[in-house]
Structures are given as C-alpha cells and as structure tokens.
XYZ file of C-alpha atoms in Angstrom:
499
model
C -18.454 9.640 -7.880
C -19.235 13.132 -6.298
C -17.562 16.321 -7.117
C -15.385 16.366 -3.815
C -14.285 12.396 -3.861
C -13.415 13.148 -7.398
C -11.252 16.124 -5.954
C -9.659 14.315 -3.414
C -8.241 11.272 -5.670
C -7.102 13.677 -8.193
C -5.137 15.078 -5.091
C -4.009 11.898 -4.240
C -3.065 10.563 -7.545
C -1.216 13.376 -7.927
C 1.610 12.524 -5.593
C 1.368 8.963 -7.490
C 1.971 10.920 -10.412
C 4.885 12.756 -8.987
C 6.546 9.338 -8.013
C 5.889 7.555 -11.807
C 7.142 10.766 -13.228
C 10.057 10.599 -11.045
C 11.269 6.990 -12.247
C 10.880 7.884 -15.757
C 12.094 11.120 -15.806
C 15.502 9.497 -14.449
C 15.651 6.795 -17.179
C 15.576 9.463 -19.389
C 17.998 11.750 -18.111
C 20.761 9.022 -17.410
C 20.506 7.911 -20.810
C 21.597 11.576 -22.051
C 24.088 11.740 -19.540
C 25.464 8.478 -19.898
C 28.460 9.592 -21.948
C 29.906 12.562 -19.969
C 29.164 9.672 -17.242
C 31.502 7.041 -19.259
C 33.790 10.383 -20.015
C 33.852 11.107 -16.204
C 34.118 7.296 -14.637
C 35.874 5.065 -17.117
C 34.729 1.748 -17.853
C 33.097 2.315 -21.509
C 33.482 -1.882 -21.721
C 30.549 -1.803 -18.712
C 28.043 0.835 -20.154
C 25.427 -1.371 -20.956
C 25.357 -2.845 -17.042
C 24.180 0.451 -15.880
C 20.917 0.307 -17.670
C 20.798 -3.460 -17.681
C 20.812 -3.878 -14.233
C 18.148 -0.833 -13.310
C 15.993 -3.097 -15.647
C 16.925 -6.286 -14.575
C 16.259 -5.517 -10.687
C 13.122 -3.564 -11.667
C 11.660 -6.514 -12.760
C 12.490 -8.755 -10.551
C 11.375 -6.772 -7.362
C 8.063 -5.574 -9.019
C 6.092 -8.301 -8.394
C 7.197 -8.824 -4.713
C 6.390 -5.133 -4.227
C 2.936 -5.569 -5.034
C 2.299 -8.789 -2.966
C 3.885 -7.093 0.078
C 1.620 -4.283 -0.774
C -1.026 -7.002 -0.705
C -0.178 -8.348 2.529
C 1.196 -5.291 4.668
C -0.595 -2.622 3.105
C -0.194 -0.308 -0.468
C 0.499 3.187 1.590
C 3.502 1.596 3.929
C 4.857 -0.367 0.791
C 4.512 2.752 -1.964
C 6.455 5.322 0.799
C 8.970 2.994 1.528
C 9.629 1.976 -2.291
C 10.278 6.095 -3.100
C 12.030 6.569 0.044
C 14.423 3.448 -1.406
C 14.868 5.394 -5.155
C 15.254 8.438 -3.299
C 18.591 7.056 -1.487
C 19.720 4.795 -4.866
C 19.331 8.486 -6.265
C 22.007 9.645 -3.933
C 24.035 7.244 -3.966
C 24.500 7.022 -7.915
C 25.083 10.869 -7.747
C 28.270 10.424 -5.526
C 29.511 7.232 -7.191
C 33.587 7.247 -8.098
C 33.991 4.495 -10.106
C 31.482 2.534 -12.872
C 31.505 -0.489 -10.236
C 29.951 1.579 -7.732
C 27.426 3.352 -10.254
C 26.217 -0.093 -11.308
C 26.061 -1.157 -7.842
C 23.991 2.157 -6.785
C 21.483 1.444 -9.861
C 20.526 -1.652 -8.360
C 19.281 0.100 -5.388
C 17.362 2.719 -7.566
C 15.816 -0.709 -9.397
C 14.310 -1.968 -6.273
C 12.807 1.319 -5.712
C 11.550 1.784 -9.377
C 9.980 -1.745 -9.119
C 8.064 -1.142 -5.820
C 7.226 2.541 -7.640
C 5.259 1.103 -10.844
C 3.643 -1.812 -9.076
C 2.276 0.488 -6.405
C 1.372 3.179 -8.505
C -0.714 0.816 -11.145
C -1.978 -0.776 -7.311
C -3.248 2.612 -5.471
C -5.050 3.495 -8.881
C -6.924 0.100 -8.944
C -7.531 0.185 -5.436
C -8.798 3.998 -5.211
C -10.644 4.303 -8.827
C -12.822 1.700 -10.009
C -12.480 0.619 -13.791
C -15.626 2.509 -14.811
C -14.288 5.920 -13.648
C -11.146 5.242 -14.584
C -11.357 6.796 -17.832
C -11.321 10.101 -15.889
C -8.156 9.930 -14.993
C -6.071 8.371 -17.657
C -5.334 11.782 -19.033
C -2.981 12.137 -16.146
C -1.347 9.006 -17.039
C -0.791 9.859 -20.385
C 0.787 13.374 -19.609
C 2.946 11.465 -17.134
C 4.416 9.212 -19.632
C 4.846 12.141 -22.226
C 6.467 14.391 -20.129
C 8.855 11.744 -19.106
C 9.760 10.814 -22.717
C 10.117 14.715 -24.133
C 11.147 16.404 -20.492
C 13.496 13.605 -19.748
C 16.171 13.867 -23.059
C 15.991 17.776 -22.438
C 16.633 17.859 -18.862
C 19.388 15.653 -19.080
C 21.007 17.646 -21.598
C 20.544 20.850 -19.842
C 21.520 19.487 -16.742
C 24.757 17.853 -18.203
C 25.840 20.344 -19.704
C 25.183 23.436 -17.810
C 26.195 21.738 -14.468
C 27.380 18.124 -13.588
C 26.684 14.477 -14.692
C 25.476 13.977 -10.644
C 23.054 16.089 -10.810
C 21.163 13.956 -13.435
C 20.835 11.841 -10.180
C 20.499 14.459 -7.828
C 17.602 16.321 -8.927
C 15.677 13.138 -8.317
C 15.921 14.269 -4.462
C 13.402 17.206 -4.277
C 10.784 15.752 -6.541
C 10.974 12.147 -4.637
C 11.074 13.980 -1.040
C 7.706 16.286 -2.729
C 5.780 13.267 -3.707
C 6.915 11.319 -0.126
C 5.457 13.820 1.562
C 2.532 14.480 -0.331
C 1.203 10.817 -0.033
C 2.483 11.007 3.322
C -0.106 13.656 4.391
C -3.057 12.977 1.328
C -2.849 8.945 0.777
C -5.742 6.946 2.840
C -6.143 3.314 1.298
C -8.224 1.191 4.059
C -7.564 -2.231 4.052
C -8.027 -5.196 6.190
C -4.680 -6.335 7.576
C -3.583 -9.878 6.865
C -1.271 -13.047 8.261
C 0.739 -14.760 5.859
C 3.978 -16.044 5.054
C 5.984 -14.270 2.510
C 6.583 -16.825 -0.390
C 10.211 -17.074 -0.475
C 10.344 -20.266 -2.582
C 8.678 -18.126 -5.617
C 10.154 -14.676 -5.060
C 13.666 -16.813 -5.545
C 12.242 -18.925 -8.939
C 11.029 -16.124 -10.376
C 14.070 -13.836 -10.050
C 16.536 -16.666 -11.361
C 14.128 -16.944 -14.309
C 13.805 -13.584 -15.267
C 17.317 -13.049 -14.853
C 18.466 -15.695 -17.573
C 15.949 -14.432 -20.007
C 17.117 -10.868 -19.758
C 20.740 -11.441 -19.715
C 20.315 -13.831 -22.661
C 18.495 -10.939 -24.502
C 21.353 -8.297 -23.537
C 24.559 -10.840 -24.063
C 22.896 -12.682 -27.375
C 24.466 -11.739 -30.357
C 26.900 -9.090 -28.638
C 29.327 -10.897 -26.099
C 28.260 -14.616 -27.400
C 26.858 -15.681 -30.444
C 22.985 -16.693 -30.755
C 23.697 -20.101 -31.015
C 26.108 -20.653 -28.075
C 26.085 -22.989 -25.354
C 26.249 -19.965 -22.980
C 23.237 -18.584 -24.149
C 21.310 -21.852 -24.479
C 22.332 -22.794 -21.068
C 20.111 -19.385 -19.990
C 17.587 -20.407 -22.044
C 17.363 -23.563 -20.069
C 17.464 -22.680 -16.599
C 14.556 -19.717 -17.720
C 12.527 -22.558 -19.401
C 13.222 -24.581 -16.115
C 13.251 -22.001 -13.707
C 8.976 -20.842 -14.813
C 8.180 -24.934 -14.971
C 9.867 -24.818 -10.928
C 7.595 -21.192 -10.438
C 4.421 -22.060 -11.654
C 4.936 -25.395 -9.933
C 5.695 -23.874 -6.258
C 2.712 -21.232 -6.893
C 0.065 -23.786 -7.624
C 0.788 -25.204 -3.504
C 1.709 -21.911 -1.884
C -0.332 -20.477 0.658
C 0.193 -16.649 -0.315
C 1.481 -17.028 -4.018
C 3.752 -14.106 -5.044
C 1.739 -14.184 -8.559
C -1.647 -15.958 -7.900
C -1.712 -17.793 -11.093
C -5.623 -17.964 -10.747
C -5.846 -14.346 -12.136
C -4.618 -15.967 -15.889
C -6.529 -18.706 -15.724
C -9.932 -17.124 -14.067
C -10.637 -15.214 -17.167
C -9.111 -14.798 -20.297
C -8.831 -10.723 -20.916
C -6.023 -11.048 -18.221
C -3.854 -13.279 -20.289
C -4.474 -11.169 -23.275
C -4.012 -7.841 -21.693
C -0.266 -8.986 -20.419
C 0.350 -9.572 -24.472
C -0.926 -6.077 -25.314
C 1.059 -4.367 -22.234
C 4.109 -6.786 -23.241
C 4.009 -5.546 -26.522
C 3.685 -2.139 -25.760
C 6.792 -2.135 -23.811
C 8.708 -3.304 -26.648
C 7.790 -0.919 -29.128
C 7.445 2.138 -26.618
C 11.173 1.665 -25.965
C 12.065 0.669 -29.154
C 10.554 3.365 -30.739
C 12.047 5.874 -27.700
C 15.350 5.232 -28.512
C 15.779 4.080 -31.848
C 13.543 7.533 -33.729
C 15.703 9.810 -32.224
C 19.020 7.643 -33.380
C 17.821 8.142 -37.172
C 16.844 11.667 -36.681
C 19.893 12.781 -35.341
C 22.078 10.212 -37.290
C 20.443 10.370 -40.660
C 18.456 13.272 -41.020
C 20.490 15.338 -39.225
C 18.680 16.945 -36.458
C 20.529 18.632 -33.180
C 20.578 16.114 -30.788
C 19.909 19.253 -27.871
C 16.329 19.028 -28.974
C 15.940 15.305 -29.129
C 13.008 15.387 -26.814
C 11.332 17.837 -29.156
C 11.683 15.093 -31.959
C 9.221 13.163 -29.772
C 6.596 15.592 -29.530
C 4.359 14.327 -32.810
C 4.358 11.157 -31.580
C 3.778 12.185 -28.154
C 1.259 14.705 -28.002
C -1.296 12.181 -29.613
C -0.767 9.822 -26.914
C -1.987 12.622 -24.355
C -4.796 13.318 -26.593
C -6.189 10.166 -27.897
C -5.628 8.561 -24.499
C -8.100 11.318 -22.397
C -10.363 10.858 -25.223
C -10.201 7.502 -25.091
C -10.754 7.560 -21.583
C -13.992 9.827 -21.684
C -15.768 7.134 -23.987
C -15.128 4.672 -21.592
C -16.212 6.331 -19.041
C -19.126 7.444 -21.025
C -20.460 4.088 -22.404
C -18.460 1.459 -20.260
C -17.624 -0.255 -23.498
C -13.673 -0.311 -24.346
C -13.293 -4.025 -26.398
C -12.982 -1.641 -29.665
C -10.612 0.853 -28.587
C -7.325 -1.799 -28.233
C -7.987 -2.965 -31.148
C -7.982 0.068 -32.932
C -4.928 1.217 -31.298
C -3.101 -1.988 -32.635
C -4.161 -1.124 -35.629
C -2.540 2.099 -35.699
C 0.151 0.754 -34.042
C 1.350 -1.758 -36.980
C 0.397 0.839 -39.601
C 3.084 3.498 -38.412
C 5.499 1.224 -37.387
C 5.323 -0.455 -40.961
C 5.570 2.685 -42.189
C 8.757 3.764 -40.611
C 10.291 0.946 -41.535
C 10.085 2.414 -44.678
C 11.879 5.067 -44.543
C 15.694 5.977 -46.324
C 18.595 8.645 -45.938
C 15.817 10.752 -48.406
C 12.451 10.443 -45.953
C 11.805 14.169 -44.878
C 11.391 15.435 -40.943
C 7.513 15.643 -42.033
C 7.222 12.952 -43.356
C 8.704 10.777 -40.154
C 6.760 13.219 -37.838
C 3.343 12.013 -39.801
C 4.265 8.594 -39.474
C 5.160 9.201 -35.837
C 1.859 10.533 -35.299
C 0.246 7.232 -36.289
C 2.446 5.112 -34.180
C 1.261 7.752 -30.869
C -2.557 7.297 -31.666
C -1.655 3.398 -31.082
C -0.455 3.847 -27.455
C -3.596 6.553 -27.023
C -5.742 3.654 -27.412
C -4.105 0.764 -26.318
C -1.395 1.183 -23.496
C -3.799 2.335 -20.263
C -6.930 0.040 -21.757
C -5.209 -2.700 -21.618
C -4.428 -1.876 -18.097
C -8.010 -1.203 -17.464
C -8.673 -4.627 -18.501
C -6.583 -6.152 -16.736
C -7.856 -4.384 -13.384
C -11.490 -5.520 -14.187
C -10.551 -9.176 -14.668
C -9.456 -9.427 -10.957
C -10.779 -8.849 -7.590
C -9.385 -6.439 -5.118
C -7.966 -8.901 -2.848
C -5.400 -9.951 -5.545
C -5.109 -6.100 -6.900
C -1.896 -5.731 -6.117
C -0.040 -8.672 -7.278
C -2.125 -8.691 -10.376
C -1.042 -4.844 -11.121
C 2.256 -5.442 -10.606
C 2.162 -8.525 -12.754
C 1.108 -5.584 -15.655
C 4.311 -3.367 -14.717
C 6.472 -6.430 -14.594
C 5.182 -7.762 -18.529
C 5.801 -3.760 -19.372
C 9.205 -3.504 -17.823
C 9.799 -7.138 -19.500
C 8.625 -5.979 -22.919
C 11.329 -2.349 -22.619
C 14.301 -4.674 -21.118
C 13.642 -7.655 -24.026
C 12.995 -5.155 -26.692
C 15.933 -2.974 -26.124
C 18.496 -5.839 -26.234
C 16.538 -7.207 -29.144
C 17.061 -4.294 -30.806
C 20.380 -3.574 -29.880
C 21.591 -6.898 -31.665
C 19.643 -5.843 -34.696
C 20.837 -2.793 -35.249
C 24.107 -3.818 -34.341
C 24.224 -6.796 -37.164
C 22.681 -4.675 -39.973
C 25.401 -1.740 -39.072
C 27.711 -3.800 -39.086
C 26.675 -5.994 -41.950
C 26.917 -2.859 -43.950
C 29.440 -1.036 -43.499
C 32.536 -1.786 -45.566
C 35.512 -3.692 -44.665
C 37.041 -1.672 -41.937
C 34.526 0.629 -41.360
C 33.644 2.068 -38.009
C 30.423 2.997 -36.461
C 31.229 6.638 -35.139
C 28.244 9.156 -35.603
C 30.650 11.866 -33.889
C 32.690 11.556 -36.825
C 30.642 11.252 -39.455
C 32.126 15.253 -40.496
C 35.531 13.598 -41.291
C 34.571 10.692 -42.931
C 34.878 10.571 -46.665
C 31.534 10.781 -48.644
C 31.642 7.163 -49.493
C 32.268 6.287 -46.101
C 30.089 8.678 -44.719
C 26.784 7.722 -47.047
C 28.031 3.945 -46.277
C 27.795 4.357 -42.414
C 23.723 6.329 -43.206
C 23.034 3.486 -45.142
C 23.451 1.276 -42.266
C 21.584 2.925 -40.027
C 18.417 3.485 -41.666
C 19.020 -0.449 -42.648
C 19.151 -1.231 -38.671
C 16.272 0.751 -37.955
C 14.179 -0.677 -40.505
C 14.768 -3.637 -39.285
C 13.666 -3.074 -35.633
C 10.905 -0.843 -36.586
C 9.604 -3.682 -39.120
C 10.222 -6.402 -36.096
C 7.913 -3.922 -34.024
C 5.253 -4.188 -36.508
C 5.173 -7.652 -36.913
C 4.934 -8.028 -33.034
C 1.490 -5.378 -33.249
C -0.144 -7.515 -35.558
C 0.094 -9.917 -33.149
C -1.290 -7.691 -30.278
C -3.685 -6.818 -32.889
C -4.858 -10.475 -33.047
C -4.649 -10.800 -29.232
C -7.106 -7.468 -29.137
C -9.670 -8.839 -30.938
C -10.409 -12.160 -28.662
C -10.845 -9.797 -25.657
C -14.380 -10.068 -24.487
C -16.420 -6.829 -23.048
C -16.913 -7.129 -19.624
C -19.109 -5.031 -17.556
C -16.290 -2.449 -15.943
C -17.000 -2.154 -11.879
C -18.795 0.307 -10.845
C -17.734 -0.232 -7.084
C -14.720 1.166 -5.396
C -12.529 -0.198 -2.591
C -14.791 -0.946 0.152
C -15.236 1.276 3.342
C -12.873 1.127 6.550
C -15.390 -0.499 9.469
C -14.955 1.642 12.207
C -16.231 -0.440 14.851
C -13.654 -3.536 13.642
C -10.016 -3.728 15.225
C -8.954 -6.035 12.345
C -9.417 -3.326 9.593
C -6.423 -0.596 9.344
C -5.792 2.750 7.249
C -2.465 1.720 5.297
C-alpha cells in the first residue's frame, strides 16, 4: 500500500471513526444521565426499557444493514444509517414522557445497528486483512475513548447543563462525520438485482427478540423457571430452526449461512467476538459499581477508574496490529489474549471490601491486555474467512454476535448481582448506595458485603466463559491474510457504480 492510498483511507476511516465513536459515546453518556433522566420523566418502573430496547433493535437491524449494504451499496447504506441516529438523537433529546424516550431509542437502535455493521463493512471492503494491522490502533482508541470519555461527558454534561443535551450533543459530531464521508468515502462496487429477504429479516428478529427479553425479564419480573420465560425460550429455539431453514432456499439470504460452514475460523471467531461482548460490558459496568460502591471512589471520575484497563487495550492492540502486519501470522495472538482475559477476570473475582485501588487497577490491567489481543483479531479473522461479495453481511454478522454478547451479558449479570445482593442482605434490608452514610455500620458493612459477593460472581461467570474462548482460540487455523484489496471500478462498464 503506497504512502498516499495509506493517507487517503486513514482520511476516510476517520469519518468511520467519528460515526463508531458517536454510538458509543451515547451509550455511555445516557447511562450517566439516566437518573436525572428518571428524576426528570417519571417512570423509574420502565428504566431498564430504555437501554433494553436501544439493544434489542440494534441487533435486530444490524444484520439487515449490512445485506442492504451488500445489495444497494455500503456508502448510501452507512450515510443513511447516521443520518437515522442523528434524528433518534433529536428526538430522545425533546422527549416528555419515558413512553416517548423509549419510543425515540428505538429509532437511535436502527441507526446504531446500520452504524457498526457498516463501519466493520467499509473497513473490510477498503483495507485488506494483511494491512489491517495498520489501522487497528484507531479502533482501539475509538473504543477507549468511548468507555473513559463517555461516563465523564455525561456527568459534565448533566450536571453543568441538561439531561437533553446528553442526546443533543450527538448532533454536531453525527452531522461532522455525515459530511465527512459524504465528501471523502469512494467504495466502488458493482450494483446488484435482488429481492430483499423478508421471510428471514422477520425470523430472525422474532428470535432474537425472545432470547433477549428472556435474558432481561429472567429472574427479575418472572422467575427462571416460568412458563413465561420457557415459552421465549421456545419460540427462539423455533424461531433459528424456521431461519436457518428459510436461508438455506433464499435467493439473497440476509445471513448467507455458507460463511459458517465454508471454513471454520468464522464459526470460532463469532465465539471469541460473542464473548468479548459479554465481558467488555460486564466488566464496563460492573468495575465501576464496586469502585464507587465498595471502595469508595467519586463516582465524577468514574471514567478515570477505567483508564488501567483501558489504556492497555490501545496499546497492546496497535502492537498487536504491527506484528500482524509484519509477519501475517495472528493464530497466537487470540489465544494469548484469552489467556489474559480469564487470568484477570479470575482475579477480580477475588477481590473483598479490603482489595486496594492498586491492587484492582493491576488486575484491571490484565483483563485490558486480553481485549488488546483478542477483540479486533478476531474480527480480522473473521474478514479473511469470507469473500468480498458476502463482506457485508458477514461483518455485520460480527457486530450482531458483539451487540448479542453486551445485551445477554448485561441481563445476565443484572440477575446475578441482583440474587447475591439480595441473598445477602438481612431481613429487610435495602439496596440504596445513596444511603449507605445513614445506614448503621452493621447495615452498612452488610449491604458492601453484598456487593463485592455479586460482583464476584459475574466477574467469576466472565472467566469461566474466557476459558472457553480460550479453547475456541486455539482450534483456529492460520490462514494466509489477503493481500488484495477491493477490486478497481471499470470505467468503461455501465454496470459498475461508486456507492
């Protein structure tokens, strides 16, 4: 790759950038702001809807973002999936009521979903996996100023100003990265006829419906072992037998199931991404909720708690890049990030109301070399296990197993750490970290207790779940990474178009 390409798709994947950065950062901030939100709106008994169903219709529209991207063209589909989060973003800012907040959300989910396919898409489609180690450093510095930007912007913002503004400050950066691509992106592709596949755009959003609203209503609004949440069970077990039975005959499938069953790193890098959704979420919310809780740190700097578990992501994932790029191998490097991956997360799970903020922040440092190494390889492997005709419904396939992996493990989690709280406080006790001042000692030490308990829990769960990936990591096989990129636009053929 010469000097000036290189320049040119660091240009352009710099307005991709700007549009990841622009759905994270807002997950972020609306979690901080979520109680002046509650405080402002009403409707405390519908909190968990306004993240549930962001996630929910994030996942659901990912994978039909990156087939129409497939079909009509990445450019047309990316713009018009910011220019819909852009308007969701306005909408939630002027909502009056929790109704219309969740309602507005849903709109911001379509446009996250079309956001991460197309991103993960245009960088498959404009960087070959061999030079894609180049540009992973950008990635990484994405994702960590999302997490550690995202907690203190939201604060600041909330606090200094309005709730609405959490929303509204997604307008400038979302018009700035419209434009940008607007003016910089040029993906050529060759234009195609097909029919939309209806039949499994509708299977696959009743299926991963049930399985997400079974994670988020199990063992909170009905018991594990109810017949409402064995009924959702069912119809997700029935609903992906229905999918994978409509994709096998469709003409244009909305997830080619040929790119599992073609070669086997695919399959494997879905369980790595899956599983690093889970614990980057869990992790996300759950550290700060003992820091702050337990060991008593100001929850204004809660992004700065992330920052030793961050900053190695940024830096072992460049690195890990640059070898990659170096020597083409990269079968090692997921498997070494697994490693790490178990190790700190075991190790948190260690910790009690006595663990010191250096102590945490070294085992935080283990569990962010993990994600260095494993979070964008596995992505990598996934791109070089398809061809570039099913690009972007195979990318999208990797944002939809990530999103999965955040929506499951957060609900997982939730019902954890809401059993072992509640499991240990006393008779009567409540679960009220604003109060914790007025509580007597014994009520007080009862209520830490609980906590560290509930995060133990989930942090041991996560650990279990990265030997697993650890296990998946080693039966990858090393593949020659493609050298090629996206082919050249013919200029003397009608039927090939600049998207």
């Amino acid at each position: 790759m010469s000097a000036v390409v290189a320049k040119n798709v660091r240009r352009v994947l710099l307005g991709v950038m700007l549009a990841m950065l622009l759905s994270m950062l807002d997950n972020m901030v609306v979690s901080t702001a979520m109680p002046t939100i509650v405080g402002d709106l009403g409707g405390l008994e519908h909190i968990s809807w306004v993240v549930t169903a962001y996630a929910l219709v994030t996942a659901v529209t990912t994978p039909v973002w990156g087939k129409l991207g497939d079909l009509v063209g990445r450019k047309p589909m990316y713009l018009a999936s910011i220019a819909v989060f852009i308007v969701g973003s306005a909408l939630c800012g002027a909502a009056r009521s929790m109704p219309q907040l969740i309602a507005f959300r849903v709109v911001q989910g379509v446009g996250a979903g079309g956001i991460g396919a197309g991103a993960l898409a245009l960088i498959g489609a404009l960087v070959p996996p061999r030079e894609r180690g180049r540009y992973q450093g950008m990635t990484a510095s994405v994702m960590a100023i999302g997490t550690i930007g995202g907690p203190l912007l939201g604060g600041f913002v909330t606090g200094h100003f309005s709730w609405r503004w959490a929303f509204y400050l997604n307008l400038p950066l979302g018009l700035l990265s419209l434009v940008w691509l607007w003016l910089m992106l040029d993906v050529p592709v060759k234009r195609i006829e097909a029919r939309i596949d209806w039949a499994g755009i509708a299977l696959l959003t009743v299926s991963i419906s049930a399985i997400v609203l079974a994670a988020t209503w199990a063992g909170t609004t009905y018991a594990w072992g109810s017949w409402q949440i064995f009924a959702l069970g069912a119809v997700t077990v029935l609903g992906l037998r229905a999918f994978i039975a409509v994709e096998r005959r469709a003409d244009e499938p909305l997830l080619p199931l040929s790119v599992f069953t073609n070669h086997r790193n695919y399959p494997l890098a879905m369980v790595l991404i899956l599983v690093a959704g889970v614990v980057m979420f869990g992790a996300g919310l759950y550290l700060p909720l003992f820091q702050q809780t337990v060991q008593g740190a100001s929850a204004t700097n809660s992004g700065l708690l992330m920052l030793p578990m961050m900053i190695p992501v940024v830096i072992v994932s460049t690195i890990a890049g640059k070898i990659m790029s170096t020597t083409g191998k990269y079968r090692i490097l997921p498997v070494v990030g697994a490693l790490f991956l178990t190790a700190g997360l075991g190790l948190l799970a260690t910790m009690d109301t006595a663990t010191s903020h250096l102590l945490t922040s070294l085992y935080m440092v283990l569990v962010g070399i993990g994600p260095g190494f494993t979070l964008q390889m596995s992505g990598t492997i996934a791109q070089n296990s398809v061809s570039l005709r099913d690009m972007g419904a195979a990318m999208s396939s990797v944002n939809l197993f990530r999103t999965l992996g955040g929506s499951l493990g957060v609900a997982v989690f939730g019902s954890l750490f809401t059993r072992a709280v509640r499991s240990a406080l006393p008779a009567g006790g409540e679960a009220d970290p604003n109060a914790l001042h007025e509580l007597p000692a014994a009520a007080r030490n009862a209520y830490l207790d609980a906590v560290t308990t509930g995060t133990g829990h989930i942090f041991l769960t996560a650990a279990v779940l990265c030997a697993l990936a650890f296990l998946a990591a080693l039966f990858v096989i090393e593949v020659p990474l493609k050298k090629a990129g996206p082919p050249a636009p013919a200029a003397d053929t009608p039927a090939h178009a600049t998207s």
